[in-house]
Amino acid sequence: MIRNFKNLVTVFILFIIPIALFAQNDVTQFLGIPVDGNKIELIEKLKSKGFTIKPNEKDILIGQFNGTTVNIHIVTNNNKVCRIMVADANFSKEIDIKIRFNNLLQQFKKNEKYMPASLNPEKYVIPEDEKISYEMLVNKKRYEAAFYQIPLKIDTLSIAEKIKSELALKYTEEQLSNPTEELQKEMITTGLPYLLEIYSKKSVWFMINELYGEYYITMFYDNEYNRANGEDL
């Protein structure tokens, strides 16, 4: 019966996420390079993509990304890469950064490798008449948009076990093996937080930064598996 339950939940999960595949090293990627491993090795991989070490800045690379000249910063935790930060190398005026932000948002929305972190991604759009200089200075507003890279592997059996463990407190083995339509919906609802946790490990987001009245975009490719979670406390 347990096997039948696992198969049933697996079908539900794959129905929700039909593109789930099985692969190794399923972490956030930047230009096809895993945001993971040793910093020195990652720098060499970025060089192979055309980036070069910035003059007088041995830990910063510079190059072209998505049609823009950018500076690449690599962040580590316990000697493992956990973030690649991509910052515009050149500043923009207010009207230009607003257009760039909205264009970047549309590019992410159209890219099948990503899904919005919000159920309403339109909330990220900056209205044409909005004064971002005023909003950032007076109202301390942050202009940012968050997405998740679609997972390449999902351990459906592990999720099925977690769902079964939760629902076993309310339902019998027989009910779980032959679920009603309502119970099927509850299975999906119970599994969604576990799926969201997997998605959230592959976070990619971007924001507008301001410096002396000029603006630039910073993008973050995060490997949440390597981020600090209090283990050093």
PDB file of C-alpha atoms in Angstrom:
ATOM      1  CA  MET A   1       0.000   0.000   0.000  1.00  0.00           C
ATOM      2  CA  ILE A   2       2.854   2.369   0.761  1.00  0.00           C
ATOM      3  CA  ARG A   3       4.217   1.824  -2.721  1.00  0.00           C
ATOM      4  CA  ASN A   4       0.800   2.630  -4.200  1.00  0.00           C
ATOM      5  CA  PHE A   5       0.639   5.808  -2.142  1.00  0.00           C
ATOM      6  CA  LYS A   6       4.104   6.857  -3.307  1.00  0.00           C
ATOM      7  CA  ASN A   7       3.161   6.245  -6.914  1.00  0.00           C
ATOM      8  CA  LEU A   8      -0.021   8.240  -6.515  1.00  0.00           C
ATOM      9  CA  VAL A   9       1.747  11.232  -4.932  1.00  0.00           C
ATOM     10  CA  THR A  10       4.500  11.018  -7.543  1.00  0.00           C
ATOM     11  CA  VAL A  11       1.887  11.329 -10.290  1.00  0.00           C
ATOM     12  CA  PHE A  12       0.427  14.392  -8.548  1.00  0.00           C
ATOM     13  CA  ILE A  13       3.852  16.013  -8.193  1.00  0.00           C
ATOM     14  CA  LEU A  14       4.818  15.342 -11.778  1.00  0.00           C
ATOM     15  CA  PHE A  15       1.453  16.724 -12.859  1.00  0.00           C
ATOM     16  CA  ILE A  16       2.196  19.946 -10.993  1.00  0.00           C
ATOM     17  CA  ILE A  17       5.767  20.096 -12.300  1.00  0.00           C
ATOM     18  CA  PRO A  18       5.773  18.135 -15.570  1.00  0.00           C
ATOM     19  CA  ILE A  19       9.292  19.255 -16.531  1.00  0.00           C
ATOM     20  CA  ALA A  20      10.972  17.686 -13.502  1.00  0.00           C
ATOM     21  CA  LEU A  21      13.942  15.600 -14.643  1.00  0.00           C
ATOM     22  CA  PHE A  22      16.637  13.726 -12.799  1.00  0.00           C
ATOM     23  CA  ALA A  23      20.192  15.078 -12.875  1.00  0.00           C
ATOM     24  CA  GLN A  24      23.185  15.585 -10.617  1.00  0.00           C
ATOM     25  CA  ASN A  25      24.395  18.802  -9.020  1.00  0.00           C
ATOM     26  CA  ASP A  26      21.011  20.477  -9.205  1.00  0.00           C
ATOM     27  CA  VAL A  27      22.035  23.915  -7.975  1.00  0.00           C
ATOM     28  CA  THR A  28      21.616  27.417  -9.353  1.00  0.00           C
ATOM     29  CA  GLN A  29      23.544  28.017 -12.544  1.00  0.00           C
ATOM     30  CA  PHE A  30      25.022  31.125 -14.126  1.00  0.00           C
ATOM     31  CA  LEU A  31      25.692  30.846 -17.871  1.00  0.00           C
ATOM     32  CA  GLY A  32      25.534  27.085 -17.452  1.00  0.00           C
ATOM     33  CA  ILE A  33      28.111  27.130 -14.646  1.00  0.00           C
ATOM     34  CA  PRO A  34      26.990  25.749 -11.247  1.00  0.00           C
ATOM     35  CA  VAL A  35      27.132  28.339  -8.459  1.00  0.00           C
ATOM     36  CA  ASP A  36      29.080  25.911  -6.353  1.00  0.00           C
ATOM     37  CA  GLY A  37      32.501  24.546  -5.478  1.00  0.00           C
ATOM     38  CA  ASN A  38      35.812  26.353  -5.183  1.00  0.00           C
ATOM     39  CA  LYS A  39      36.110  30.080  -5.889  1.00  0.00           C
ATOM     40  CA  ILE A  40      39.365  29.788  -7.827  1.00  0.00           C
ATOM     41  CA  GLU A  41      37.921  27.085 -10.054  1.00  0.00           C
ATOM     42  CA  LEU A  42      34.786  29.141 -10.636  1.00  0.00           C
ATOM     43  CA  ILE A  43      36.870  32.148 -11.679  1.00  0.00           C
ATOM     44  CA  GLU A  44      38.577  29.983 -14.301  1.00  0.00           C
ATOM     45  CA  LYS A  45      35.214  28.798 -15.607  1.00  0.00           C
ATOM     46  CA  LEU A  46      34.018  32.393 -15.883  1.00  0.00           C
ATOM     47  CA  LYS A  47      37.183  33.291 -17.783  1.00  0.00           C
ATOM     48  CA  SER A  48      36.317  30.565 -20.281  1.00  0.00           C
ATOM     49  CA  LYS A  49      33.056  32.454 -20.873  1.00  0.00           C
ATOM     50  CA  GLY A  50      34.965  35.614 -21.838  1.00  0.00           C
ATOM     51  CA  PHE A  51      35.175  37.406 -18.504  1.00  0.00           C
ATOM     52  CA  THR A  52      38.492  38.897 -17.402  1.00  0.00           C
ATOM     53  CA  ILE A  53      39.933  39.976 -14.064  1.00  0.00           C
ATOM     54  CA  LYS A  54      39.200  43.632 -13.456  1.00  0.00           C
ATOM     55  CA  PRO A  55      42.367  45.789 -13.285  1.00  0.00           C
ATOM     56  CA  ASN A  56      43.548  46.213  -9.691  1.00  0.00           C
ATOM     57  CA  GLU A  57      40.657  44.013  -8.450  1.00  0.00           C
ATOM     58  CA  LYS A  58      41.867  40.398  -8.322  1.00  0.00           C
ATOM     59  CA  ASP A  59      38.531  39.034  -7.043  1.00  0.00           C
ATOM     60  CA  ILE A  60      36.263  40.892  -9.488  1.00  0.00           C
ATOM     61  CA  LEU A  61      35.694  39.947 -13.116  1.00  0.00           C
ATOM     62  CA  ILE A  62      34.332  42.146 -15.880  1.00  0.00           C
ATOM     63  CA  GLY A  63      32.659  41.306 -19.153  1.00  0.00           C
ATOM     64  CA  GLN A  64      29.456  41.246 -21.168  1.00  0.00           C
ATOM     65  CA  PHE A  65      26.289  39.648 -19.834  1.00  0.00           C
ATOM     66  CA  ASN A  66      22.854  39.900 -21.420  1.00  0.00           C
ATOM     67  CA  GLY A  67      24.015  42.818 -23.582  1.00  0.00           C
ATOM     68  CA  THR A  68      25.436  44.830 -20.678  1.00  0.00           C
ATOM     69  CA  THR A  69      28.944  45.344 -19.298  1.00  0.00           C
ATOM     70  CA  VAL A  70      28.947  43.937 -15.772  1.00  0.00           C
ATOM     71  CA  ASN A  71      31.187  43.299 -12.798  1.00  0.00           C
ATOM     72  CA  ILE A  72      31.082  39.766 -11.380  1.00  0.00           C
ATOM     73  CA  HIS A  73      31.550  39.247  -7.641  1.00  0.00           C
ATOM     74  CA  ILE A  74      31.798  35.783  -6.070  1.00  0.00           C
ATOM     75  CA  VAL A  75      30.600  35.164  -2.506  1.00  0.00           C
ATOM     76  CA  THR A  76      31.603  32.101  -0.492  1.00  0.00           C
ATOM     77  CA  ASN A  77      30.571  30.447   2.744  1.00  0.00           C
ATOM     78  CA  ASN A  78      32.969  27.973   4.370  1.00  0.00           C
ATOM     79  CA  ASN A  79      35.049  28.069   1.187  1.00  0.00           C
ATOM     80  CA  LYS A  80      32.085  27.050  -0.976  1.00  0.00           C
ATOM     81  CA  VAL A  81      30.600  29.413  -3.548  1.00  0.00           C
ATOM     82  CA  CYS A  82      27.081  30.409  -2.499  1.00  0.00           C
ATOM     83  CA  ARG A  83      26.414  33.477  -4.663  1.00  0.00           C
ATOM     84  CA  ILE A  84      27.391  35.140  -7.905  1.00  0.00           C
ATOM     85  CA  MET A  85      26.584  38.846  -7.875  1.00  0.00           C
ATOM     86  CA  VAL A  86      26.305  40.554 -11.247  1.00  0.00           C
ATOM     87  CA  ALA A  87      26.388  44.367 -11.092  1.00  0.00           C
ATOM     88  CA  ASP A  88      26.138  46.871 -13.943  1.00  0.00           C
ATOM     89  CA  ALA A  89      29.563  48.348 -14.563  1.00  0.00           C
ATOM     90  CA  ASN A  90      28.071  51.641 -15.753  1.00  0.00           C
ATOM     91  CA  PHE A  91      25.515  53.883 -14.083  1.00  0.00           C
ATOM     92  CA  SER A  92      22.176  54.923 -15.605  1.00  0.00           C
ATOM     93  CA  LYS A  93      19.765  57.814 -15.247  1.00  0.00           C
ATOM     94  CA  GLU A  94      16.438  57.322 -13.510  1.00  0.00           C
ATOM     95  CA  ILE A  95      14.345  56.969 -16.672  1.00  0.00           C
ATOM     96  CA  ASP A  96      16.805  54.498 -18.202  1.00  0.00           C
ATOM     97  CA  ILE A  97      17.076  52.253 -15.134  1.00  0.00           C
ATOM     98  CA  LYS A  98      13.296  52.035 -14.933  1.00  0.00           C
ATOM     99  CA  ILE A  99      13.136  50.811 -18.531  1.00  0.00           C
ATOM    100  CA  ARG A 100      16.013  48.406 -17.962  1.00  0.00           C
ATOM    101  CA  PHE A 101      14.383  46.957 -14.853  1.00  0.00           C
ATOM    102  CA  ASN A 102      11.048  46.377 -16.580  1.00  0.00           C
ATOM    103  CA  ASN A 103      12.724  44.885 -19.653  1.00  0.00           C
ATOM    104  CA  LEU A 104      14.741  42.514 -17.481  1.00  0.00           C
ATOM    105  CA  LEU A 105      11.563  41.510 -15.683  1.00  0.00           C
ATOM    106  CA  GLN A 106       9.884  40.611 -18.978  1.00  0.00           C
ATOM    107  CA  GLN A 107      12.910  38.588 -20.063  1.00  0.00           C
ATOM    108  CA  PHE A 108      12.756  36.499 -16.916  1.00  0.00           C
ATOM    109  CA  LYS A 109       9.005  35.990 -17.224  1.00  0.00           C
ATOM    110  CA  LYS A 110       9.374  34.711 -20.780  1.00  0.00           C
ATOM    111  CA  ASN A 111      12.302  32.419 -19.965  1.00  0.00           C
ATOM    112  CA  GLU A 112      11.111  28.840 -19.445  1.00  0.00           C
ATOM    113  CA  LYS A 113      14.021  28.148 -17.091  1.00  0.00           C
ATOM    114  CA  TYR A 114      12.417  30.362 -14.439  1.00  0.00           C
ATOM    115  CA  MET A 115       9.248  30.769 -12.454  1.00  0.00           C
ATOM    116  CA  PRO A 116       8.300  33.897 -10.458  1.00  0.00           C
ATOM    117  CA  ALA A 117       8.719  33.719  -6.702  1.00  0.00           C
ATOM    118  CA  SER A 118       5.452  35.639  -6.411  1.00  0.00           C
ATOM    119  CA  LEU A 119       1.991  34.495  -7.477  1.00  0.00           C
ATOM    120  CA  ASN A 120       1.555  37.989  -8.890  1.00  0.00           C
ATOM    121  CA  PRO A 121       4.759  38.889 -10.783  1.00  0.00           C
ATOM    122  CA  GLU A 122       3.066  41.962 -12.254  1.00  0.00           C
ATOM    123  CA  LYS A 123       3.562  43.643  -8.891  1.00  0.00           C
ATOM    124  CA  TYR A 124       7.247  43.947  -9.776  1.00  0.00           C
ATOM    125  CA  VAL A 125       6.544  46.211 -12.764  1.00  0.00           C
ATOM    126  CA  ILE A 126       7.509  49.864 -12.204  1.00  0.00           C
ATOM    127  CA  PRO A 127       4.748  52.215 -13.445  1.00  0.00           C
ATOM    128  CA  GLU A 128       5.834  54.641 -16.140  1.00  0.00           C
ATOM    129  CA  ASP A 129       4.952  57.699 -14.062  1.00  0.00           C
ATOM    130  CA  GLU A 130       6.555  56.508 -10.804  1.00  0.00           C
ATOM    131  CA  LYS A 131       9.402  58.615  -9.423  1.00  0.00           C
ATOM    132  CA  ILE A 132      11.800  55.985  -8.167  1.00  0.00           C
ATOM    133  CA  SER A 133      14.215  58.594  -6.814  1.00  0.00           C
ATOM    134  CA  TYR A 134      11.512  59.903  -4.484  1.00  0.00           C
ATOM    135  CA  GLU A 135      10.261  56.446  -3.528  1.00  0.00           C
ATOM    136  CA  MET A 136      13.745  55.174  -2.701  1.00  0.00           C
ATOM    137  CA  LEU A 137      14.794  58.275  -0.771  1.00  0.00           C
ATOM    138  CA  VAL A 138      11.598  59.170   1.103  1.00  0.00           C
ATOM    139  CA  ASN A 139       9.684  55.896   1.344  1.00  0.00           C
ATOM    140  CA  LYS A 140      12.766  53.638   1.404  1.00  0.00           C
ATOM    141  CA  LYS A 141      11.185  51.495  -1.309  1.00  0.00           C
ATOM    142  CA  ARG A 142      13.189  48.591  -2.708  1.00  0.00           C
ATOM    143  CA  TYR A 143      12.772  47.812  -6.380  1.00  0.00           C
ATOM    144  CA  GLU A 144      13.443  44.122  -6.729  1.00  0.00           C
ATOM    145  CA  ALA A 145      12.071  41.026  -8.442  1.00  0.00           C
ATOM    146  CA  ALA A 146      12.645  37.398  -7.487  1.00  0.00           C
ATOM    147  CA  PHE A 147      12.533  34.181  -9.496  1.00  0.00           C
ATOM    148  CA  TYR A 148      13.449  30.534  -9.077  1.00  0.00           C
ATOM    149  CA  GLN A 149      15.357  28.465 -11.569  1.00  0.00           C
ATOM    150  CA  ILE A 150      13.258  25.405 -12.377  1.00  0.00           C
ATOM    151  CA  PRO A 151      14.641  22.354 -10.524  1.00  0.00           C
ATOM    152  CA  LEU A 152      16.286  19.715 -12.670  1.00  0.00           C
ATOM    153  CA  LYS A 153      15.655  16.964 -10.157  1.00  0.00           C
ATOM    154  CA  ILE A 154      12.956  16.384  -7.597  1.00  0.00           C
ATOM    155  CA  ASP A 155      13.020  13.473  -5.173  1.00  0.00           C
ATOM    156  CA  THR A 156       9.343  12.623  -5.495  1.00  0.00           C
ATOM    157  CA  LEU A 157       9.604   9.561  -3.268  1.00  0.00           C
ATOM    158  CA  SER A 158      11.036  11.624  -0.422  1.00  0.00           C
ATOM    159  CA  ILE A 159       8.221  14.145  -0.776  1.00  0.00           C
ATOM    160  CA  ALA A 160       5.692  11.303  -0.868  1.00  0.00           C
ATOM    161  CA  GLU A 161       7.073   9.989   2.424  1.00  0.00           C
ATOM    162  CA  LYS A 162       6.740  13.424   4.030  1.00  0.00           C
ATOM    163  CA  ILE A 163       3.179  13.842   2.753  1.00  0.00           C
ATOM    164  CA  LYS A 164       2.237  10.365   3.968  1.00  0.00           C
ATOM    165  CA  SER A 165       3.772  11.043   7.379  1.00  0.00           C
ATOM    166  CA  GLU A 166       1.659  14.180   7.790  1.00  0.00           C
ATOM    167  CA  LEU A 167      -1.578  12.724   6.489  1.00  0.00           C
ATOM    168  CA  ALA A 168      -1.192   9.454   8.444  1.00  0.00           C
ATOM    169  CA  LEU A 169      -2.081  11.464  11.545  1.00  0.00           C
ATOM    170  CA  LYS A 170      -5.548  12.097  10.085  1.00  0.00           C
ATOM    171  CA  TYR A 171      -6.265   9.204   7.718  1.00  0.00           C
ATOM    172  CA  THR A 172      -6.021   5.430   7.708  1.00  0.00           C
ATOM    173  CA  GLU A 173      -3.783   3.404   5.391  1.00  0.00           C
ATOM    174  CA  GLU A 174      -6.875   2.350   3.449  1.00  0.00           C
ATOM    175  CA  GLN A 175      -8.010   5.958   2.948  1.00  0.00           C
ATOM    176  CA  LEU A 176      -4.541   7.015   1.769  1.00  0.00           C
ATOM    177  CA  SER A 177      -4.368   4.114  -0.687  1.00  0.00           C
ATOM    178  CA  ASN A 178      -7.794   4.938  -2.142  1.00  0.00           C
ATOM    179  CA  PRO A 179      -8.109   8.701  -1.745  1.00  0.00           C
ATOM    180  CA  THR A 180     -11.256  10.618  -2.467  1.00  0.00           C
ATOM    181  CA  GLU A 181     -11.156  13.717  -4.634  1.00  0.00           C
ATOM    182  CA  GLU A 182     -10.954  15.891  -1.525  1.00  0.00           C
ATOM    183  CA  LEU A 183      -8.082  13.844  -0.108  1.00  0.00           C
ATOM    184  CA  GLN A 184      -6.263  14.077  -3.442  1.00  0.00           C
ATOM    185  CA  LYS A 185      -6.481  17.872  -3.202  1.00  0.00           C
ATOM    186  CA  GLU A 186      -5.175  17.731   0.352  1.00  0.00           C
ATOM    187  CA  MET A 187      -2.235  15.603  -0.801  1.00  0.00           C
ATOM    188  CA  ILE A 188      -1.285  18.257  -3.318  1.00  0.00           C
ATOM    189  CA  THR A 189      -1.732  21.070  -0.790  1.00  0.00           C
ATOM    190  CA  THR A 190       0.385  19.196   1.748  1.00  0.00           C
ATOM    191  CA  GLY A 191       3.155  18.630  -0.793  1.00  0.00           C
ATOM    192  CA  LEU A 192       3.382  22.205  -2.049  1.00  0.00           C
ATOM    193  CA  PRO A 193       5.548  23.546   0.848  1.00  0.00           C
ATOM    194  CA  TYR A 194       8.073  20.775   0.219  1.00  0.00           C
ATOM    195  CA  LEU A 195       8.165  21.646  -3.474  1.00  0.00           C
ATOM    196  CA  LEU A 196       8.539  25.332  -2.675  1.00  0.00           C
ATOM    197  CA  GLU A 197      11.503  24.535  -0.422  1.00  0.00           C
ATOM    198  CA  ILE A 198      13.234  22.804  -3.344  1.00  0.00           C
ATOM    199  CA  TYR A 199      12.512  25.718  -5.673  1.00  0.00           C
ATOM    200  CA  SER A 200      13.720  28.291  -3.161  1.00  0.00           C
ATOM    201  CA  LYS A 201      17.190  26.721  -3.092  1.00  0.00           C
ATOM    202  CA  LYS A 202      17.718  28.045  -6.642  1.00  0.00           C
ATOM    203  CA  SER A 203      16.942  31.716  -6.178  1.00  0.00           C
ATOM    204  CA  VAL A 204      17.752  34.370  -8.786  1.00  0.00           C
ATOM    205  CA  TRP A 205      16.740  37.956  -8.098  1.00  0.00           C
ATOM    206  CA  PHE A 206      17.671  41.486  -9.057  1.00  0.00           C
ATOM    207  CA  MET A 207      17.266  44.994  -7.716  1.00  0.00           C
ATOM    208  CA  ILE A 208      17.934  48.658  -8.417  1.00  0.00           C
ATOM    209  CA  ASN A 209      20.749  50.325  -6.498  1.00  0.00           C
ATOM    210  CA  GLU A 210      21.420  54.047  -6.240  1.00  0.00           C
ATOM    211  CA  LEU A 211      24.703  55.890  -5.819  1.00  0.00           C
ATOM    212  CA  TYR A 212      24.968  59.700  -5.852  1.00  0.00           C
ATOM    213  CA  GLY A 213      21.817  60.123  -7.908  1.00  0.00           C
ATOM    214  CA  GLU A 214      22.648  57.471 -10.502  1.00  0.00           C
ATOM    215  CA  TYR A 215      21.426  53.910 -10.718  1.00  0.00           C
ATOM    216  CA  TYR A 216      22.501  50.389 -11.591  1.00  0.00           C
ATOM    217  CA  ILE A 217      21.060  46.861 -11.533  1.00  0.00           C
ATOM    218  CA  THR A 218      22.486  44.147  -9.329  1.00  0.00           C
ATOM    219  CA  MET A 219      21.551  40.510  -9.973  1.00  0.00           C
ATOM    220  CA  PHE A 220      22.052  37.658  -7.519  1.00  0.00           C
ATOM    221  CA  TYR A 221      22.407  33.988  -8.446  1.00  0.00           C
ATOM    222  CA  ASP A 222      22.123  32.193  -5.100  1.00  0.00           C
ATOM    223  CA  ASN A 223      22.893  28.609  -4.169  1.00  0.00           C
ATOM    224  CA  GLU A 224      20.932  28.366  -0.935  1.00  0.00           C
ATOM    225  CA  TYR A 225      22.355  24.913  -0.229  1.00  0.00           C
ATOM    226  CA  ASN A 226      25.706  26.580   0.482  1.00  0.00           C
ATOM    227  CA  ARG A 227      24.403  29.574   2.426  1.00  0.00           C
ATOM    228  CA  ALA A 228      24.969  29.899   6.160  1.00  0.00           C
ATOM    229  CA  ASN A 229      22.121  28.407   8.193  1.00  0.00           C
ATOM    230  CA  GLY A 230      23.434  29.019  11.688  1.00  0.00           C
ATOM    231  CA  GLU A 231      25.739  26.015  11.714  1.00  0.00           C
ATOM    232  CA  ASP A 232      28.643  28.191  12.908  1.00  0.00           C
ATOM    233  CA  LEU A 233      26.776  29.673  15.872  1.00  0.00           C
TER     234      LEU A 233
END
